[in-house]
Short mmCIF file of C-alpha atoms and ligand atoms in Angstrom, two decimals:
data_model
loop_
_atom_site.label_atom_id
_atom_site.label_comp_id
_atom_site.label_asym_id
_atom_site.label_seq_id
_atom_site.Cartn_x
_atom_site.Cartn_y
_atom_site.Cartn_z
CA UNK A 1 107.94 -110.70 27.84
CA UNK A 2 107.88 -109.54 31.15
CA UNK A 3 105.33 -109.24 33.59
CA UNK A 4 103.94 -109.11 37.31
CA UNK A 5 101.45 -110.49 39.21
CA UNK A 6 98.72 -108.20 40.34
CA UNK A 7 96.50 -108.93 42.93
CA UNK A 8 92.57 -107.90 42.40
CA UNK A 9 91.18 -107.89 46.02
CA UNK A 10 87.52 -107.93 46.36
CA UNK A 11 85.98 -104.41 47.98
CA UNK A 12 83.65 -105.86 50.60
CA UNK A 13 80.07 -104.99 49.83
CA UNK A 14 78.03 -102.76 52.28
CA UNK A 15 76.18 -106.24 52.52
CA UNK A 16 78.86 -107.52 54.69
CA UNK A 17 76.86 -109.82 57.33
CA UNK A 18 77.25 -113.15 59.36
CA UNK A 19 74.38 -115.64 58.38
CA UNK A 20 76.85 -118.85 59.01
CA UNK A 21 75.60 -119.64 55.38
CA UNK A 22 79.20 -121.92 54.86
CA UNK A 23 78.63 -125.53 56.35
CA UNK A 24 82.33 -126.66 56.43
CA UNK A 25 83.38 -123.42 57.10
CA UNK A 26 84.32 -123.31 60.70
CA UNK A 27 84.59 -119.25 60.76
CA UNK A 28 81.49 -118.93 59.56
CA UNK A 29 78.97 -121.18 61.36
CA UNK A 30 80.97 -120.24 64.55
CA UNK A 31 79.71 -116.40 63.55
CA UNK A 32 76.01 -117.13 62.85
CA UNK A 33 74.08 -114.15 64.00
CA UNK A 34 76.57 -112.30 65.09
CA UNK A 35 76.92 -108.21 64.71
CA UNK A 36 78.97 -107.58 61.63
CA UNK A 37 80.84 -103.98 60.57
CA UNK A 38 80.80 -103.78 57.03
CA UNK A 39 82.14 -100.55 57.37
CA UNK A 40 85.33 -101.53 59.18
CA UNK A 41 85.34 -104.53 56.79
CA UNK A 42 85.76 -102.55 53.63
CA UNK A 43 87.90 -100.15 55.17
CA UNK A 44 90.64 -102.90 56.36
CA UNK A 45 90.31 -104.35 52.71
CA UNK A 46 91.19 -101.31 51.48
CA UNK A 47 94.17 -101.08 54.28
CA UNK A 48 95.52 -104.10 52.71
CA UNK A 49 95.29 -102.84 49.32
CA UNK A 50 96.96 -100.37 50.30
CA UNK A 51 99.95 -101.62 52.13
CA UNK A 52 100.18 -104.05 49.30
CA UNK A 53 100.43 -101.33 46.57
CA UNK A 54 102.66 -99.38 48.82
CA UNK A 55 105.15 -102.30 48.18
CA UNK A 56 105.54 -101.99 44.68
CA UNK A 57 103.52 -105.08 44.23
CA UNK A 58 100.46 -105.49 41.47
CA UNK A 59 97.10 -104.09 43.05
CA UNK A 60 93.50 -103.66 41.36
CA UNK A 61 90.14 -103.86 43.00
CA UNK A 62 87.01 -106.12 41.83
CA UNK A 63 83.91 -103.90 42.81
CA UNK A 64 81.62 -105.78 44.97
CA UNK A 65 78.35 -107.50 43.05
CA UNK A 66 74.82 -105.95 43.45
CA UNK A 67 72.56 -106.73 46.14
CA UNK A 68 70.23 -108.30 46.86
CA UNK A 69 69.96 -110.12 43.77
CA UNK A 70 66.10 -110.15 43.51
CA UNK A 71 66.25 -111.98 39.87
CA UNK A 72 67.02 -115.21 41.35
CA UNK A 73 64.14 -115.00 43.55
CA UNK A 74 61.86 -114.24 40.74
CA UNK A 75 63.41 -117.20 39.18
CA UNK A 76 61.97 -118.93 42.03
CA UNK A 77 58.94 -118.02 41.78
CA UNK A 78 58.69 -114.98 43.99
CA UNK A 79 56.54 -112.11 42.49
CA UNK A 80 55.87 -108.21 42.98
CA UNK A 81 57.78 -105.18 43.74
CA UNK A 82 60.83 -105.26 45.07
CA UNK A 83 60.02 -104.08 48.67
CA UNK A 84 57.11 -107.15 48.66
CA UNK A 85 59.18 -109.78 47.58
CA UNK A 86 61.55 -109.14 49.94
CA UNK A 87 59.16 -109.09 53.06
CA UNK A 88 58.03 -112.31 51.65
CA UNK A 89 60.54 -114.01 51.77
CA UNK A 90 61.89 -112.33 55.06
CA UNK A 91 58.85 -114.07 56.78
CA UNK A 92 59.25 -117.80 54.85
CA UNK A 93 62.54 -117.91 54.37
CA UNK A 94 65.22 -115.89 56.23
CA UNK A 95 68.09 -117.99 55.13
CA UNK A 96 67.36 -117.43 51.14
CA UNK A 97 67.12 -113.87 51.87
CA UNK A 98 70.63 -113.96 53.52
CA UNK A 99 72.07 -116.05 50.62
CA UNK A 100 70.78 -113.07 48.19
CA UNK A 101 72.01 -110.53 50.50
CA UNK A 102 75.51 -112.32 50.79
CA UNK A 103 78.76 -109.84 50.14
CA UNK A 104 80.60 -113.47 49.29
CA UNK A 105 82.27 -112.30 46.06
CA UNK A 106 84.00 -110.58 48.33
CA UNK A 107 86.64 -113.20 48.61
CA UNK A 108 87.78 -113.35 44.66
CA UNK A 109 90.49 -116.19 45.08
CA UNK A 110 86.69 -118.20 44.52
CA UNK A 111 85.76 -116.04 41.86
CA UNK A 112 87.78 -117.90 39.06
CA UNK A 113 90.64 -119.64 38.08
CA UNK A 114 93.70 -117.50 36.17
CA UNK A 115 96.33 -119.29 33.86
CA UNK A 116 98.92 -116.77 32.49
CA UNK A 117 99.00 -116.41 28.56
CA UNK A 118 102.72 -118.04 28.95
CA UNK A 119 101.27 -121.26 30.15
CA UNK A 120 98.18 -121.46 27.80
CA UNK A 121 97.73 -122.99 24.48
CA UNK A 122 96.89 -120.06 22.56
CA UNK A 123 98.70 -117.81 24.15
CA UNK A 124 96.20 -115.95 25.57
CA UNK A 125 95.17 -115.23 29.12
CA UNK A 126 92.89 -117.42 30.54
CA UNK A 127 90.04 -116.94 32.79
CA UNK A 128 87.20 -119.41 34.04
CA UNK A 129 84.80 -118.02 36.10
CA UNK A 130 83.69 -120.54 38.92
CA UNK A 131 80.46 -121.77 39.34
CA UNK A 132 80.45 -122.12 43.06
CA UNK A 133 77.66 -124.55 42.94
CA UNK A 134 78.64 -126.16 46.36
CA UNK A 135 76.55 -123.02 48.12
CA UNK A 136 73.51 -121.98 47.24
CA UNK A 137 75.14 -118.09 48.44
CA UNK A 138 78.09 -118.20 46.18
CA UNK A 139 76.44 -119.72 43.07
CA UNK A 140 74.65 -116.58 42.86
CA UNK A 141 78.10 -114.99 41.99
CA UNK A 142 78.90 -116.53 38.68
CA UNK A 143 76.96 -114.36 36.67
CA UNK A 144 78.10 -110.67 37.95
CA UNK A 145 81.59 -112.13 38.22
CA UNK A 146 81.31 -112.81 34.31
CA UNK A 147 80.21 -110.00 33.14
CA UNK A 148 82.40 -107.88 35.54
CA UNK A 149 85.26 -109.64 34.29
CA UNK A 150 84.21 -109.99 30.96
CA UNK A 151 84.31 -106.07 30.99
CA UNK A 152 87.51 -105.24 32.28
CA UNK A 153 89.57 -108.11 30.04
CA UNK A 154 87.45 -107.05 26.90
CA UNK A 155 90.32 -107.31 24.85
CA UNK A 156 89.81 -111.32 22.94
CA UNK A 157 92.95 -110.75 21.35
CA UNK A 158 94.48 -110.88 24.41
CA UNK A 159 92.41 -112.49 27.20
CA UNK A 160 89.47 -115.26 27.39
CA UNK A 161 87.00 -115.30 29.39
CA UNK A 162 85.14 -118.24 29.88
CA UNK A 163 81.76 -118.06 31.55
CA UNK A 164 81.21 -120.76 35.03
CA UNK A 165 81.35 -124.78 34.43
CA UNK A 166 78.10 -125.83 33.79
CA UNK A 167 76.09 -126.24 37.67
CA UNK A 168 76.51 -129.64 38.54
CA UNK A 169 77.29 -131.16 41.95
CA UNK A 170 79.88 -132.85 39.14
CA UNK A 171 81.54 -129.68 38.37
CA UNK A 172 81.45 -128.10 41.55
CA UNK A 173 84.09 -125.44 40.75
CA UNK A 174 85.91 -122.71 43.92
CA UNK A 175 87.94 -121.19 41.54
CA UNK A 176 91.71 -120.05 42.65
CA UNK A 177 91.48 -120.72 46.03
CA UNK A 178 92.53 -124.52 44.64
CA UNK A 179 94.98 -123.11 42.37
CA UNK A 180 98.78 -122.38 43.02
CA UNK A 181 100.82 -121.75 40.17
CA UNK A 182 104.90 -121.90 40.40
CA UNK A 183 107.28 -120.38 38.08
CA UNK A 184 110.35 -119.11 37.19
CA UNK A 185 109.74 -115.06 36.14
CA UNK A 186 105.82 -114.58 36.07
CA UNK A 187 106.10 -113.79 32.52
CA UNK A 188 107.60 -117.72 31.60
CA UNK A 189 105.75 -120.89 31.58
CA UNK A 190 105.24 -122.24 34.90
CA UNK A 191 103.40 -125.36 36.40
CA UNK A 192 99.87 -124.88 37.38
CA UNK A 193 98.68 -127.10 40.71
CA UNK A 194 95.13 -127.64 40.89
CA UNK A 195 93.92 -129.67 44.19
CA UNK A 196 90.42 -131.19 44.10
CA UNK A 197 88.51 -132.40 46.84
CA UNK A 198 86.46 -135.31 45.84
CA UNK A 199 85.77 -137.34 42.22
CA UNK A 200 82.24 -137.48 41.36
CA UNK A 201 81.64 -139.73 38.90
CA UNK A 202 83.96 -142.38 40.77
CA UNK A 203 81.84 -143.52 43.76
CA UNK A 204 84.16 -145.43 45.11
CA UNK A 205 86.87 -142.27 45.32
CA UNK A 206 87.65 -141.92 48.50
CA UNK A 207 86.35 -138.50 50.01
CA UNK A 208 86.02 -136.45 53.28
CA UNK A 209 83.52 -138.21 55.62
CA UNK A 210 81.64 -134.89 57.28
CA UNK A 211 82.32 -131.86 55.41
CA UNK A 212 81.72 -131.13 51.79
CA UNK A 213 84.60 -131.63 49.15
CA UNK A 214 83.90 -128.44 47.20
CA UNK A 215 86.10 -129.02 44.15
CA UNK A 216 85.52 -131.88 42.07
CA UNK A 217 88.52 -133.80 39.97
CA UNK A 218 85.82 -133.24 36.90
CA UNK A 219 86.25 -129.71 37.45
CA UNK A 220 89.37 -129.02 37.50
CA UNK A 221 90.43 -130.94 34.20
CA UNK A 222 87.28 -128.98 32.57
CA UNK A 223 89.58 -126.05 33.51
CA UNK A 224 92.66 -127.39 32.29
CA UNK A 225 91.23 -128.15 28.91
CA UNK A 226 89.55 -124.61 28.53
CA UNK A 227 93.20 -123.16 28.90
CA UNK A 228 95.05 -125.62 26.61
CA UNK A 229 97.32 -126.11 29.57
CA UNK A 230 99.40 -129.34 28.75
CA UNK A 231 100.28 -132.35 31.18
CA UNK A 232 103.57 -131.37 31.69
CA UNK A 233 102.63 -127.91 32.88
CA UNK A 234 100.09 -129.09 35.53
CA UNK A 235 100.06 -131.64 38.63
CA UNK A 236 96.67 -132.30 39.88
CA UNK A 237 96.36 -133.07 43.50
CA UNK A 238 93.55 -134.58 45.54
CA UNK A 239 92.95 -132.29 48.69
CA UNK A 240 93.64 -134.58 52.55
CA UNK A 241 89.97 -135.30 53.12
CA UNK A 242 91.04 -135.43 56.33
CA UNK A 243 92.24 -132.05 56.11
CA UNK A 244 88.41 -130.87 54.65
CA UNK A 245 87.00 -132.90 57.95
CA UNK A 246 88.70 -130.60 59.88
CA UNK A 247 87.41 -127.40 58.38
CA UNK A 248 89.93 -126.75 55.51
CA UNK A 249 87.19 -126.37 52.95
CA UNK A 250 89.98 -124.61 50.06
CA UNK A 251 93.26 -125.71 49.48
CA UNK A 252 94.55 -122.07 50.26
CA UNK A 253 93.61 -122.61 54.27
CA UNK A 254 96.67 -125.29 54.14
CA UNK A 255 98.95 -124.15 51.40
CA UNK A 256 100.50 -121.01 49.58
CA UNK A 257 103.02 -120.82 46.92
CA UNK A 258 104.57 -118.08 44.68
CA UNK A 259 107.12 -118.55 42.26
CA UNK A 260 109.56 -121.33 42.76
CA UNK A 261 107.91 -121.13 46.62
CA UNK A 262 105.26 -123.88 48.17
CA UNK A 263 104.27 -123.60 51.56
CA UNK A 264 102.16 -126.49 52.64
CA UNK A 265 101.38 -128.70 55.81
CA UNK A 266 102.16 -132.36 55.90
CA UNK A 267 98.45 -132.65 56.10
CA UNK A 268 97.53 -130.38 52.66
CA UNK A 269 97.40 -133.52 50.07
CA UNK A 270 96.89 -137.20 49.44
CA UNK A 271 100.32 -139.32 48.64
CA UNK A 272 101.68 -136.19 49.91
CA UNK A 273 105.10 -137.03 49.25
CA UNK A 274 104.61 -139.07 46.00
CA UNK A 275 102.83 -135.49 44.30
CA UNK A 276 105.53 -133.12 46.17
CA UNK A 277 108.49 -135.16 43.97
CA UNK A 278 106.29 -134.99 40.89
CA UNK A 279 105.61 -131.24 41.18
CA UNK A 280 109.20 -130.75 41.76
CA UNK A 281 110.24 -132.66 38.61
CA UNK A 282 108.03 -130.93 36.80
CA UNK A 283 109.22 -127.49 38.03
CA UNK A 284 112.69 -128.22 36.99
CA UNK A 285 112.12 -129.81 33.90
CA UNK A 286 109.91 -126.98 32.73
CA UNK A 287 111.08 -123.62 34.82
CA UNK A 288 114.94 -124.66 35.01
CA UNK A 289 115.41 -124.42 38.31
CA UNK A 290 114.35 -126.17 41.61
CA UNK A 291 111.40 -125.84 43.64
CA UNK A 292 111.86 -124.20 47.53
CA UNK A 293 109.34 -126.53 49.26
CA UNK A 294 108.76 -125.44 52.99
CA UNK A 295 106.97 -128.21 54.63
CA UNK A 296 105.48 -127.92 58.29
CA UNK A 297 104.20 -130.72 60.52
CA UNK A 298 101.76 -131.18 62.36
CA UNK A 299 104.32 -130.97 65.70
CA UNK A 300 104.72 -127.57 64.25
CA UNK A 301 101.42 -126.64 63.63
CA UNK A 302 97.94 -128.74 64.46
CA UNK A 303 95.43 -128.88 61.58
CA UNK A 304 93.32 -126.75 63.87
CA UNK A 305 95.82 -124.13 65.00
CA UNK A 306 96.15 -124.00 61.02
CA UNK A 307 92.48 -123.44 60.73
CA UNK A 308 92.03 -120.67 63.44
CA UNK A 309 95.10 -118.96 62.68
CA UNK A 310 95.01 -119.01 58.60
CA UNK A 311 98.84 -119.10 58.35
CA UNK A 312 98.75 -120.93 55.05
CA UNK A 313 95.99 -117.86 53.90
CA UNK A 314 98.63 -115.09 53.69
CA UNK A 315 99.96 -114.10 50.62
CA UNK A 316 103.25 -114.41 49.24
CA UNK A 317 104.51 -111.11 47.39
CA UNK A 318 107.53 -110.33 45.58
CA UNK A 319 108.97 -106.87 45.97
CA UNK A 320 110.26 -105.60 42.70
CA UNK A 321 113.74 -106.05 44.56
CA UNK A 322 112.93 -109.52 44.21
CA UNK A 323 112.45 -110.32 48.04
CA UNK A 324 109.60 -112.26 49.07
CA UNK A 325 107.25 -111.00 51.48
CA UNK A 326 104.67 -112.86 53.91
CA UNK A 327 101.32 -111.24 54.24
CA UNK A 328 99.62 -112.87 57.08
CA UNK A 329 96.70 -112.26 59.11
CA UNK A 330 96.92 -110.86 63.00
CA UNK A 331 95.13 -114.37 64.32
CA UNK A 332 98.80 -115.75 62.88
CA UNK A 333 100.91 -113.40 65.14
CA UNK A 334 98.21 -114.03 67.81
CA UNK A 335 98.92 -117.72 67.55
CA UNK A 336 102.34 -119.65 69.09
CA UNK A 337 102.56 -122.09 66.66
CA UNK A 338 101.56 -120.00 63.69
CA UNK A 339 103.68 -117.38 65.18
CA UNK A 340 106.58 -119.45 65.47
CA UNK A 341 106.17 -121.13 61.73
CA UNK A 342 106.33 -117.57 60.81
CA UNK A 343 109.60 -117.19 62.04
CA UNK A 344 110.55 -120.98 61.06
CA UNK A 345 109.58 -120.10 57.44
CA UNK A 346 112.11 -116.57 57.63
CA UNK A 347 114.52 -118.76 58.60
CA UNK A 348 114.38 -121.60 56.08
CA UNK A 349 113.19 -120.15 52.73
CA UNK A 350 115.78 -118.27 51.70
CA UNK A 351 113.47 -116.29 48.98
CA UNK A 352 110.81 -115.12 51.94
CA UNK A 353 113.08 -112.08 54.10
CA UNK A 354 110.20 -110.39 55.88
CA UNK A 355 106.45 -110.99 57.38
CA UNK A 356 104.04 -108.42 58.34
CA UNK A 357 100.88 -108.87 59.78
CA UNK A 358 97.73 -107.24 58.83
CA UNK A 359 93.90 -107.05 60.78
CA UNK A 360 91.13 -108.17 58.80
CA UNK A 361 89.07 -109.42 61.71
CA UNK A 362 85.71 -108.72 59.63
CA UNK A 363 86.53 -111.02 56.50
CA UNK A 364 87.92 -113.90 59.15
CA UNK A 365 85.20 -114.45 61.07
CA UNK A 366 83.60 -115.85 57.91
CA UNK A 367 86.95 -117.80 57.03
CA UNK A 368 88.20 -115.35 54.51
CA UNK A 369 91.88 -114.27 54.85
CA UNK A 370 94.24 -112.32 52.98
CA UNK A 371 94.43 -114.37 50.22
CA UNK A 372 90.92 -115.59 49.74
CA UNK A 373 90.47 -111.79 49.31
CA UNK A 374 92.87 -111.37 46.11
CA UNK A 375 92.94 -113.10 43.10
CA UNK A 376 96.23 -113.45 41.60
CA UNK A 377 96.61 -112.53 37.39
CA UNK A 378 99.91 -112.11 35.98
CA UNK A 379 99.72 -109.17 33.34
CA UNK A 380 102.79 -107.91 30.71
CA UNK A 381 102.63 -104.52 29.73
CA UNK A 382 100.74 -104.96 26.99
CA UNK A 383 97.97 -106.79 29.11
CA UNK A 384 98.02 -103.78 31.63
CA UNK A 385 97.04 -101.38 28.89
CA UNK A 386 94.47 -102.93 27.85
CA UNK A 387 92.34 -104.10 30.90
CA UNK A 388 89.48 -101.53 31.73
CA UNK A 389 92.08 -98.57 33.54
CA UNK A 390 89.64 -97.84 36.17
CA UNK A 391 90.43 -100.31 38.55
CA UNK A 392 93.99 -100.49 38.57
CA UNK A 393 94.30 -99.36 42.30
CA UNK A 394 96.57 -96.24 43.50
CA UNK A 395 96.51 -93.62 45.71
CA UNK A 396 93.49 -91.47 44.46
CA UNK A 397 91.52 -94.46 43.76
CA UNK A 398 92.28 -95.60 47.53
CA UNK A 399 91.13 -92.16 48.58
CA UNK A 400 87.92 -91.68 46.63
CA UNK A 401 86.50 -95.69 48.09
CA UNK A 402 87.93 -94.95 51.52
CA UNK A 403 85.46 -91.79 51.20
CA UNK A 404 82.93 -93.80 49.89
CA UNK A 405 82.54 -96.69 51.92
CA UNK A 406 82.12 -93.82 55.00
CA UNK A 407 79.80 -92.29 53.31
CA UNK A 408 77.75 -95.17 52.19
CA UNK A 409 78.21 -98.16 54.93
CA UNK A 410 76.80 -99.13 58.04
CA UNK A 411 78.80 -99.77 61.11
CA UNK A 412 76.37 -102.51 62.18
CA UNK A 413 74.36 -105.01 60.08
CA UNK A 414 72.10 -107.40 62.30
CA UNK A 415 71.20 -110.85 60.10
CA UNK A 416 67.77 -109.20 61.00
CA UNK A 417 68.14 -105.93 59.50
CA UNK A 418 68.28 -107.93 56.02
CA UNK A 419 64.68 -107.53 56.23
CA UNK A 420 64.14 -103.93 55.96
CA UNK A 421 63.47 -103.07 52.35
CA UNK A 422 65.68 -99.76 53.31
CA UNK A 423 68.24 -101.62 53.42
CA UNK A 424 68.55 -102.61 49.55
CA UNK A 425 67.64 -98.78 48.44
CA UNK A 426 70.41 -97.70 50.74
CA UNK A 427 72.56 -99.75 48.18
CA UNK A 428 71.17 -98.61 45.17
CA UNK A 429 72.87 -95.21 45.93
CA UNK A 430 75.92 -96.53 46.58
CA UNK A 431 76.52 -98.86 43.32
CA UNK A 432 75.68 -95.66 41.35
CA UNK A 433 78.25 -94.12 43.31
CA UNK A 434 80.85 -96.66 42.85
CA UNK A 435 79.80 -96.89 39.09
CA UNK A 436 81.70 -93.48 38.60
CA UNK A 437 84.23 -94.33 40.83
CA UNK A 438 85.21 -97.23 38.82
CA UNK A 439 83.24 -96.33 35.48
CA UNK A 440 82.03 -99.40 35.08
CA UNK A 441 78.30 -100.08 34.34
CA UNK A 442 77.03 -101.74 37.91
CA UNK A 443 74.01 -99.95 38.27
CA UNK A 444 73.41 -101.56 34.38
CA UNK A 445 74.61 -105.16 35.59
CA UNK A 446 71.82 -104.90 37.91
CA UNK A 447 69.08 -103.92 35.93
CA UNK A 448 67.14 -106.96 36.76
CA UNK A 449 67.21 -106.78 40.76
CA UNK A 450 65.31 -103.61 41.33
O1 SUG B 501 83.04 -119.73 50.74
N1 SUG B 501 82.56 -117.65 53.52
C1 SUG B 501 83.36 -118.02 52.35
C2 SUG B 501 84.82 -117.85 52.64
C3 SUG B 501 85.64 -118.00 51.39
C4 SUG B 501 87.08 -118.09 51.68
N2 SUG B 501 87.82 -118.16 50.49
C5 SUG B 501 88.99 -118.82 50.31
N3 SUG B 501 89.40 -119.71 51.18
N4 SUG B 501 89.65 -118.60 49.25
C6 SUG B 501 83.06 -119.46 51.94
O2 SUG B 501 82.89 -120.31 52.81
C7 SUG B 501 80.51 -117.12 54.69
C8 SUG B 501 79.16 -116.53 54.42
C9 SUG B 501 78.28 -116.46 55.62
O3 SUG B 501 78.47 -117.23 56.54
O4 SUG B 501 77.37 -115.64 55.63
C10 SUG B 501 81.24 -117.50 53.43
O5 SUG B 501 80.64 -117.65 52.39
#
């Protein structure tokens, strides 16, 4: 049957703030402290949403999660109103309060990892929330992002849910952002990459030597067995740990693919070469065609310039004239070597015809680019009907958030001004508001952090 990818970007949360929480994360410890704009954030979210939809391409919004979640810290051991537990902990423990304050869902390529109904064993669509357990910050997430999910793709008949990998450092689990899957038409069976960072249970595996290796090889096949997705439809990769030394903490800061598309750097994987002729095998054998690989060097572009510039972050789109396009972020057009890769790629993947450029300053100074912001589900027409209608994006949705987020955001958010018990009833006003817009239950999600 056929179908289309949408992409369901994350609306950044009025919690938008730069604690440097992200060890690994070069964007984000460089940022520590700094001012943030959560206002402007949102707002060039939204742009991109926009300019994306205006394209003809897929586009839904996930709603951002409730903060701050005061549950966990009464898990912890914290006790008392609200307003209490928060000046508590404000006084012991500034860096908890800033994980529970975190707008980190915002980037929902970590959210979970998508396999199309064509590729799965039951033919459903499948959907694995990750656990995120590598940061205390982002752990936090798996809940709301189940039960957010779990509402819009209600429908078992058609889609599964599963809730996060249970949290061990053995399943450590980022979701999409270590996830590229390559196909024919969206709608057919395509072969799913998965790229893991580190083994656990093999101590001898060889792993990145400073940074943490987020994604564990236990992980990923956990996934693959939820979805009933079969060896010859998947290649599992181990990430360059070199590449994670230098600040590529996801497989999406090095590599992109859509369709019969892969982007990568000569530095994205281990036995590069070796896995790039298996992946290509498989592609044919399965998809009936043969796999446009676009591979750039480091004389191209430095592992660093790919860091800074997050060329590999932008998102591939197909127009419904069947053109590719090449989302990227302004530090790539602001870069030579990104820059000229750009023009490299225009030239040399036949399938990819135009790039534009798009400013979403706010999200990259904590290392999130355009496509950690999207997460990438591939829906029939049947599937679109029956996923909760109020989030499908267009241009009265885009009107009634741009209105809200300027109603309801600040400009500035100090680290500091996570302390102010204002702060969090400020908030409480606005997920009420955004329950309407999207009519779905937030306020109700959140029952426990008031
Ligand atoms: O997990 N940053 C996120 C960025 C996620 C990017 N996603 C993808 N590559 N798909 C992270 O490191 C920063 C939070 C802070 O510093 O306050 C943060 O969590």
């Amino acid at each position: 049957m056929a179908a289309r990818e949408f992409n369901f970007d994350g609306l950044v949360g009025p919690t938008h703030n730069y604690a440097g929480l992200s060890y690994g994360n070069v964007a984000s410890t460089s940022h520590r402290n700094q001012v943030s704009n959560p206002k402007a954030a949102a707002l060039q979210g939204l742009e991109k949403m926009k300019q994306v939809a205006a394209l003809g391409v897929g586009q839904a919004v996930l709603p951002p999660l409730p903060r701050p979640r005061i549950s966990f810290l009464r898990e912890l051991g914290f006790s008392g109103s609200r307003q209490s537990i928060i000046e508590q902990v404000a006084k012991t423990d500034p860096v908890l309060l800033a994980s529970i304050y975190s707008s980190s869902n915002m980037w929902t390529a970590n959210a979970a990892t998508v396999s199309p109904a064509a590729d799965c064993g039951d033919g459903r669509l499948h959907i694995s929330v990750a656990n995120l357990a590598s940061g205390l910050h982002r752990s936090i997430e798996a809940n709301g992002t189940f039960q957010v999910l779990s509402a819009i793709f209600s429908d078992e008949d058609l889609f599964c849910v599963h809730p996060a990998l249970p949290c061990s450092m053995a399943f450590t689990d980022e979701g999409a952002a270590n996830h590229t899957r390559l196909c024919d038409d969206y709608g057919k069976p395509g072969i799913e990459t998965f790229v893991y960072g580190r083994a656990a249970l093999d101590v001898q595996a060889v792993a990145p030597k400073k940074f943490p290796a987020r994604q564990t090889l236990e992980a990923t096949q956990a996934v693959i067995r939820r979805h009933g997705l079969t060896d010859d439809r998947v290649a599992v990769l181990q990430q360059n740990p070199d590449a994670i030394d230098a600040g590529v903490f996801h497989n999406d800061v090095i590599s992109v693919g859509n369709q019969n598309v892969l982007l990568c750097h000569e530095m994205s994987f281990r036995n590069q070469q070796r896995e790039l002729d298996l992946i290509r095998q498989k592609f044919e054998a399965v998809c009936g065609d043969s796999l446009s690989i676009c591979e750039l060097k480091s004389t191209d572009i430095s592992i660093d310039d790919c860091v800074s510039s997050y060329l590999f972050n932008s998102q591939i789109l197909t127009r419904p004239d069947g053109k590719m396009i090449l989302v990227c972020p302004t530090e790539s057009r602001d870069n030579a070597s990104a820059k000229q890769c750009t023009e490299k790629i225009v030239a040399e993947v036949p399938a990819i015809d135009e790039v534009i450029f798009m400013d979403l300053r706010q999200s990259m100074n904590n290392g999130g680019g355009p496509a950690c912001l999207r997460l990438r589900v591939v829906l029939d027409d049947e599937q679109i009907n029956a996923i909760h209608q109020g989030i499908l994006f267009n241009d009265n949705l885009y009107g009634r958030l741009r209105t809200w987020v300027e109603t309801h955001y600040r400009d500035e958010l100090h680290v500091e001004d996570l302390a102010d018990p204002k702060l969090a009833i400020e908030i409480d006003a606005s997920i009420v508001a955004l329950s309407d817009i999207l009519q779905l239950p937030l306020f109700e999600f959140a029952k426990h952090d008031r």
